[in-house]
Amino acid sequence: MTQELDFKELQNLAAEILGIDPNEVQLDKSFQRDLAADSLDLVELIAAVEDKYDVELSEETLEGMKSIRDLWVFLEEKQKSKAEA
Amino acid sequence: MALTTAPRVRSDALPLRTFKAKGRPSAIFGLGVHAPARVLSNVDLESLMETSDQWITERTGIKRRHIAEPGTTTFSLATEAARKALAAARVKAEEVDAIIVATSSPDGPFPSIACRMQDELGAPGSYAYDILAACTGFVYALEQADSMIASERADTVLVVGAEVLSRMLEYSNEYRHTAVIFGDGAGAAVVRPAPAGAGFKAWCLGGDGRGYAQVTAGNVPLGAYAAKDERPIIDMKGPDVFKFAVDIFIRQAYAIAQEAGISIEDIDLFVPHQANYRIIEAAARRIGLPMERVAVNIEEYGNTSTATIPLALHDAVAAGRVKSGDRVLLAGFGSGLTWGAGLLEWA
């Protein structure tokens, strides 16, 4: 059975790490430009995401993460491949 | 978002080695610290490079660092801290059986700082040497002291962490990522056999040489001498180190608690290596320790490598935050990469 990803959950997680309101965490928001996340915030967020969703992000994937959408799409793809496995 | 179960381990992470303390238990009986009088504030740094008090504070938690006057030796800071630790422990220098100095900034290749201290303090015949494990050095040295006491090869061991890191910093835009972080200072502990029930309970020690290029001073492939690197400058891959540091703090806390047979909630005080406030905060949050149980004084000293743990422990003890029977977790990580943690019940 595939577990549905809950965007609210990701919003809350990102908001906690970045110290912002969960409603600010929207798909089109850029980490750096819109959410004022610096490199250390991103590392922390990714570590929290890895823990919560039991996934690992490679350095290359990490470098490509520019917005919440990038992170969401990555998680959706991981979820899909887990379901197929 | 505290972890309630053991942390997830990255697929490329190395296994941790933990050890239960065996033989005669040892404990810390006196602490001493010393930092140079000269203080360099974030505002002072604004005139040396493109940076700001706000930027440094937000990213590191550091407000000031103590910087030695030119010509100050690591030996002199180490000796001052050691004298204070001996006085606090009410131990005479001649009672010292061994002196172990952990440093990332020795005054030269040899002789060791420990041997100069043996002469200066008056501890004739004691077993004296320096160790290099970068910022983890103080924990490694404490573990060696514990082993000596456990095996009854020594009754009194002087353990010192001392640094003049400013000799390896460059206050320029190119190196501001390390220049704003590091400072000078020293801390010392007198380790002796523990009273019944108290003392070190468990250790976690290790290294991962695959990460050798993450924190460096000078040319690594050739070595500073062959590269004719007259003044090696500290360099660091910040985000990589951040990730490693948070991860290893969490894993060590769980591993050592398990080895000692206690739970995370039983830890009364966590004394982490003071590398960056955000590393400490991120680790504490995920370990599940409230900041009231974490010793932090990075705002005053910055990262003094081997000296941060004794400096932070000393300040916590001086503030009355540690009482007899408290479980104290000391944990560090550093260049190498290296890591180490010790869990003790305060005497």
XYZ file of C-alpha atoms in Angstrom:
432
model
C 0.000 0.000 0.000
C 1.361 3.397 -0.947
C 1.358 6.027 1.697
C 0.140 9.358 0.344
C 2.558 12.222 0.782
C 1.107 15.010 2.843
C 2.193 18.477 1.720
C 1.099 19.959 5.054
C 3.593 17.703 6.786
C 6.423 18.999 4.613
C 5.228 22.566 5.183
C 5.372 22.090 8.942
C 8.786 20.455 8.813
C 10.300 23.172 6.613
C 8.679 25.900 8.696
C 10.132 24.473 11.898
C 13.664 24.261 10.500
C 13.587 27.632 8.738
C 11.786 29.397 11.568
C 8.933 30.681 9.405
C 5.140 30.320 9.150
C 4.032 27.015 7.515
C 1.817 28.991 5.097
C 4.903 30.632 3.637
C 6.132 27.228 2.496
C 4.590 27.011 -0.992
C 5.671 25.082 -4.084
C 6.917 28.107 -6.010
C 8.994 29.514 -3.169
C 12.732 29.570 -3.746
C 14.765 28.548 -0.686
C 17.251 31.315 -1.040
C 15.259 34.173 -2.562
C 11.862 33.774 -0.923
C 12.520 31.882 2.275
C 15.903 33.440 3.088
C 17.399 30.002 3.732
C 21.202 29.952 3.793
C 23.413 26.941 3.032
C 23.295 25.715 6.642
C 19.487 25.979 6.759
C 19.325 23.822 3.649
C 21.666 21.193 5.068
C 19.532 21.073 8.209
C 16.298 20.864 6.252
C 17.612 18.103 4.040
C 18.829 16.139 7.063
C 15.379 16.437 8.623
C 13.732 15.369 5.345
C 16.072 12.379 5.061
C 15.165 11.303 8.593
C 11.444 11.801 8.233
C 10.989 10.203 4.824
C 13.792 7.648 5.110
C 15.490 8.793 1.904
C 19.002 9.942 1.045
C 19.879 12.876 -1.132
C 23.124 12.757 -3.067
C 25.329 15.859 -3.296
C 24.196 16.393 -6.910
C 20.519 16.172 -6.014
C 21.117 18.570 -3.170
C 22.806 21.094 -5.447
C 19.806 20.996 -7.783
C 17.334 21.815 -5.000
C 16.330 25.400 -5.539
C 12.698 25.499 -4.483
C 10.095 23.698 -2.393
C 8.789 22.246 -5.660
C 12.165 20.567 -6.363
C 12.051 18.955 -2.947
C 8.394 17.913 -3.330
C 8.975 16.374 -6.775
C 11.981 14.479 -5.441
C 9.903 13.057 -2.580
C 7.061 12.109 -4.917
C 9.436 10.241 -7.216
C 10.998 8.428 -4.260
C 7.557 7.493 -3.030
C 6.631 6.148 -6.455
C 9.777 4.032 -6.788
C 9.235 2.660 -3.260
C 5.686 1.685 -4.183
C 6.922 -0.096 -7.306
C 9.702 -1.881 -5.494
C 11.598 17.166 16.484
C 13.397 14.876 18.866
C 14.204 11.333 17.919
C 12.471 8.757 20.030
C 14.298 5.805 18.549
C 17.908 5.345 17.424
C 18.836 7.764 14.625
C 18.737 6.774 10.973
C 22.270 6.015 9.796
C 23.365 7.248 6.350
C 24.362 4.449 3.982
C 27.940 5.802 3.724
C 28.405 6.268 7.479
C 31.010 4.188 9.302
C 30.015 2.089 12.304
C 30.736 3.595 15.733
C 32.987 1.961 18.306
C 31.851 2.259 21.899
C 33.521 1.016 25.060
C 32.310 0.485 28.588
C 34.752 1.853 31.167
C 36.526 -1.039 32.883
C 38.928 -1.371 35.816
C 39.427 1.444 38.300
C 37.034 4.315 37.430
C 38.379 7.834 36.934
C 36.776 11.258 37.289
C 37.537 14.939 36.754
C 38.656 16.596 39.997
C 39.573 20.120 38.962
C 39.255 22.339 35.934
C 41.232 25.386 34.896
C 40.924 27.701 31.914
C 42.889 30.531 30.438
C 42.231 32.809 27.481
C 44.282 35.723 26.164
C 43.125 39.130 27.434
C 42.752 40.614 23.970
C 39.207 40.305 22.621
C 38.243 40.592 18.979
C 34.516 41.318 18.606
C 32.395 40.809 15.511
C 32.313 44.576 15.123
C 36.140 44.613 15.165
C 36.101 42.066 12.334
C 33.873 44.347 10.238
C 36.859 46.618 9.723
C 39.122 43.729 8.643
C 36.891 42.037 6.060
C 33.478 42.196 4.449
C 31.314 40.812 7.213
C 28.874 41.988 9.844
C 28.057 41.332 13.478
C 24.579 40.180 12.407
C 25.887 37.758 9.767
C 28.381 36.139 12.166
C 25.910 35.975 15.061
C 23.117 34.435 12.987
C 25.300 31.799 11.369
C 27.598 30.859 14.220
C 26.354 32.240 17.549
C 29.782 33.805 18.095
C 30.026 37.387 19.426
C 33.663 37.564 20.504
C 36.838 35.518 20.456
C 40.042 35.904 22.462
C 43.138 36.369 20.338
C 46.705 35.962 21.608
C 49.205 38.764 21.206
C 51.924 37.935 18.653
C 54.617 35.823 20.287
C 52.233 34.102 22.721
C 52.846 30.363 22.774
C 50.334 27.536 23.063
C 52.632 26.319 25.849
C 52.057 29.467 27.917
C 48.246 29.285 27.641
C 48.341 25.545 28.424
C 50.525 26.110 31.493
C 48.243 28.826 32.904
C 45.163 26.615 32.514
C 47.021 23.659 34.059
C 48.107 25.664 37.139
C 44.491 26.670 37.753
C 43.246 23.086 37.304
C 45.839 21.769 39.780
C 44.850 24.465 42.289
C 41.142 23.664 41.822
C 41.838 19.951 42.386
C 44.153 20.743 45.332
C 46.839 18.632 43.715
C 50.542 19.456 43.767
C 52.394 19.347 40.450
C 54.808 16.719 41.787
C 51.863 14.344 42.271
C 51.165 14.351 38.528
C 52.035 11.001 36.911
C 51.220 11.917 33.314
C 50.602 15.045 31.223
C 48.686 14.800 27.968
C 48.302 17.921 25.850
C 45.837 17.896 22.975
C 46.471 20.650 20.467
C 45.831 21.506 16.833
C 48.302 24.406 16.981
C 51.574 23.220 18.549
C 54.356 25.774 18.851
C 56.598 23.621 16.628
C 57.151 20.005 15.510
C 58.974 19.096 18.751
C 59.648 19.034 21.704
C 56.136 18.457 22.957
C 54.283 21.132 24.884
C 53.668 18.524 27.589
C 57.416 18.092 28.255
C 57.936 21.846 28.545
C 54.997 21.938 30.961
C 56.421 19.101 33.006
C 59.543 21.191 33.586
C 57.675 24.466 34.088
C 55.103 23.066 36.528
C 57.556 20.809 38.349
C 56.256 17.303 37.735
C 59.601 15.516 37.379
C 59.628 12.134 35.686
C 55.986 12.232 34.618
C 54.976 10.660 31.361
C 54.424 13.659 29.031
C 53.313 13.907 25.411
C 51.075 15.781 22.957
C 48.360 14.314 20.778
C 46.795 15.523 17.557
C 43.165 14.651 16.874
C 42.125 18.215 15.999
C 39.004 19.420 17.824
C 38.340 15.917 19.198
C 41.748 15.983 20.926
C 40.545 16.769 24.428
C 38.148 13.803 24.475
C 40.839 11.468 23.106
C 43.249 12.721 25.794
C 40.655 12.242 28.541
C 40.064 8.692 27.355
C 43.793 7.983 27.546
C 43.867 9.396 31.073
C 40.911 7.168 31.977
C 42.727 4.135 30.528
C 45.885 4.927 32.536
C 43.914 5.206 35.756
C 41.775 2.166 34.969
C 44.904 0.042 34.437
C 46.585 1.603 37.506
C 49.481 2.996 35.493
C 48.788 6.457 36.883
C 46.922 8.010 39.816
C 46.933 11.614 38.648
C 46.781 12.700 35.028
C 46.793 16.274 33.804
C 44.815 16.645 30.567
C 45.090 19.892 28.623
C 43.563 21.330 25.466
C 45.338 24.497 24.298
C 45.392 26.535 21.126
C 46.817 29.601 19.438
C 44.791 29.063 16.281
C 44.993 32.734 15.306
C 48.466 31.964 13.903
C 46.671 29.915 11.235
C 43.945 32.431 10.415
C 43.910 35.104 7.779
C 41.620 38.066 8.361
C 40.714 38.554 4.710
C 37.629 38.086 2.541
C 39.112 34.916 1.054
C 39.324 33.199 4.441
C 36.534 34.918 6.341
C 34.589 31.640 6.593
C 37.216 30.419 9.059
C 38.605 33.733 10.353
C 35.332 34.621 12.078
C 34.971 31.230 13.759
C 38.218 30.387 15.514
C 39.819 31.813 18.644
C 42.586 31.134 21.147
C 42.355 29.622 24.619
C 43.170 26.708 26.887
C 41.468 24.403 29.345
C 42.812 21.719 31.660
C 41.429 18.930 33.823
C 42.944 16.869 36.605
C 41.827 13.244 36.312
C 42.108 10.918 39.327
C 40.470 7.718 40.645
C 36.762 8.325 41.175
C 34.834 7.924 44.427
C 32.443 4.957 44.511
C 29.759 5.143 41.838
C 31.152 8.211 40.079
C 33.436 8.651 37.100
C 33.552 7.839 33.412
C 31.101 5.127 32.367
C 31.528 4.776 28.620
C 33.388 6.094 25.589
C 32.811 6.398 21.873
C 35.865 7.075 19.715
C 36.462 6.965 16.012
C 37.590 8.505 12.784
C 36.799 8.641 9.083
C 39.846 9.475 6.984
C 37.735 9.675 3.848
C 36.812 13.145 5.061
C 40.436 14.290 5.456
C 39.950 17.275 3.114
C 36.969 18.767 4.942
C 38.908 20.754 7.546
C 42.546 21.502 6.735
C 45.460 23.777 7.596
C 47.890 24.160 4.716
C 48.735 21.804 1.895
C 47.453 18.290 2.572
C 48.620 16.095 -0.374
C 52.278 17.159 -0.049
C 52.236 18.335 3.523
C 53.004 21.887 4.545
C 56.797 21.381 4.671
C 57.248 19.933 1.180
C 54.804 22.453 -0.252
C 56.894 25.220 1.373
C 53.731 26.392 3.024
C 55.191 28.808 5.548
C 51.919 29.826 7.142
C 49.221 27.177 6.794
C 45.752 28.741 6.893
C 42.710 26.942 8.296
C 40.200 26.107 5.592
C 36.886 24.305 5.835
C 34.050 22.962 3.701
C 31.330 24.453 5.869
C 28.145 22.687 4.731
C 29.882 19.263 4.592
C 31.241 19.720 8.095
C 27.858 20.922 9.342
C 26.181 17.786 8.042
C 28.845 15.476 9.441
C 28.886 17.272 12.788
C 25.160 17.162 13.475
C 25.031 13.536 12.395
C 27.948 12.402 14.539
C 26.718 14.275 17.637
C 23.378 12.474 17.371
C 24.857 9.039 16.682
C 27.436 9.348 19.459
C 24.833 10.430 22.007
C 22.667 7.396 21.245
C 25.570 4.952 21.013
C 27.170 6.009 24.280
C 23.871 6.122 26.161
C 23.185 2.589 24.982
C 26.685 1.422 25.981
C 26.261 2.987 29.437
C 22.773 1.529 29.808
C 21.004 4.858 30.261
C 18.439 6.746 28.216
C 18.890 10.171 26.607
C 16.590 11.712 29.263
C 19.107 10.622 31.919
C 21.733 13.030 30.544
C 21.833 16.062 32.849
C 24.352 18.091 30.874
C 25.588 17.796 27.296
C 28.920 19.555 26.750
C 29.482 19.602 22.994
C 32.520 20.848 21.127
C 31.726 24.510 20.452
C 32.130 24.721 16.692
C 28.964 26.551 15.726
C 25.851 27.330 17.753
C 23.649 26.098 14.949
C 25.343 22.703 14.887
C 24.839 22.407 18.651
C 21.208 23.519 18.480
C 20.357 21.246 15.538
C 21.995 18.262 17.244
C 20.413 18.920 20.644
C 16.980 19.287 19.094
C 17.185 15.994 17.266
C 18.794 14.151 20.178
C 15.923 15.412 22.305
C 17.848 17.470 24.837
C 16.445 20.895 25.762
C 19.011 23.732 25.533
C 18.805 24.096 29.368
C 20.762 20.838 29.465
C 23.390 21.955 26.965
C 26.562 23.880 27.882
C 27.204 26.691 25.418
C 29.740 29.508 25.684
C 30.679 29.879 22.029
C 29.528 33.517 22.067
C 32.545 34.388 24.225
C 35.364 32.276 22.776
C 34.386 31.083 19.303
C 35.806 27.718 18.295
C 39.021 27.108 20.248
C 39.406 23.529 18.935
C 40.717 21.262 21.735
C 39.948 23.914 24.369
C 36.196 24.290 23.808
C 35.063 21.315 25.896
C 37.060 22.196 29.031
C 36.116 25.888 28.605
C 32.403 25.060 28.341
C 32.519 22.464 31.131
C 34.413 24.863 33.388
C 31.850 27.625 32.835
C 28.958 25.230 33.479
C 30.548 24.018 36.726
C 31.319 27.610 37.791
C 27.678 28.534 37.133
C 26.536 25.725 39.459
C 25.006 23.712 36.636
C 26.779 20.470 37.566
C 26.244 18.667 40.848
C 27.499 15.421 42.277
C 25.810 12.451 40.615
C 24.900 14.334 37.433
C 25.434 12.496 34.182
C 27.560 14.607 31.879
C 28.104 13.853 28.202
C 31.236 15.354 26.633
C 31.286 15.063 22.850
C 33.474 16.355 20.073
C 34.265 16.047 16.402
C 36.989 17.508 14.264
C 39.359 17.482 11.348
C 40.555 14.064 10.260
C 37.678 13.432 10.430
C 37.631 12.397 14.076
C 35.023 12.085 16.809
C 34.894 11.166 20.466
C 32.517 11.217 23.400
C 32.747 10.340 27.058
C 29.937 9.890 29.550
C 30.667 10.462 33.226
C 28.882 10.665 36.510
C 30.134 13.813 38.224
C 32.107 13.092 41.404
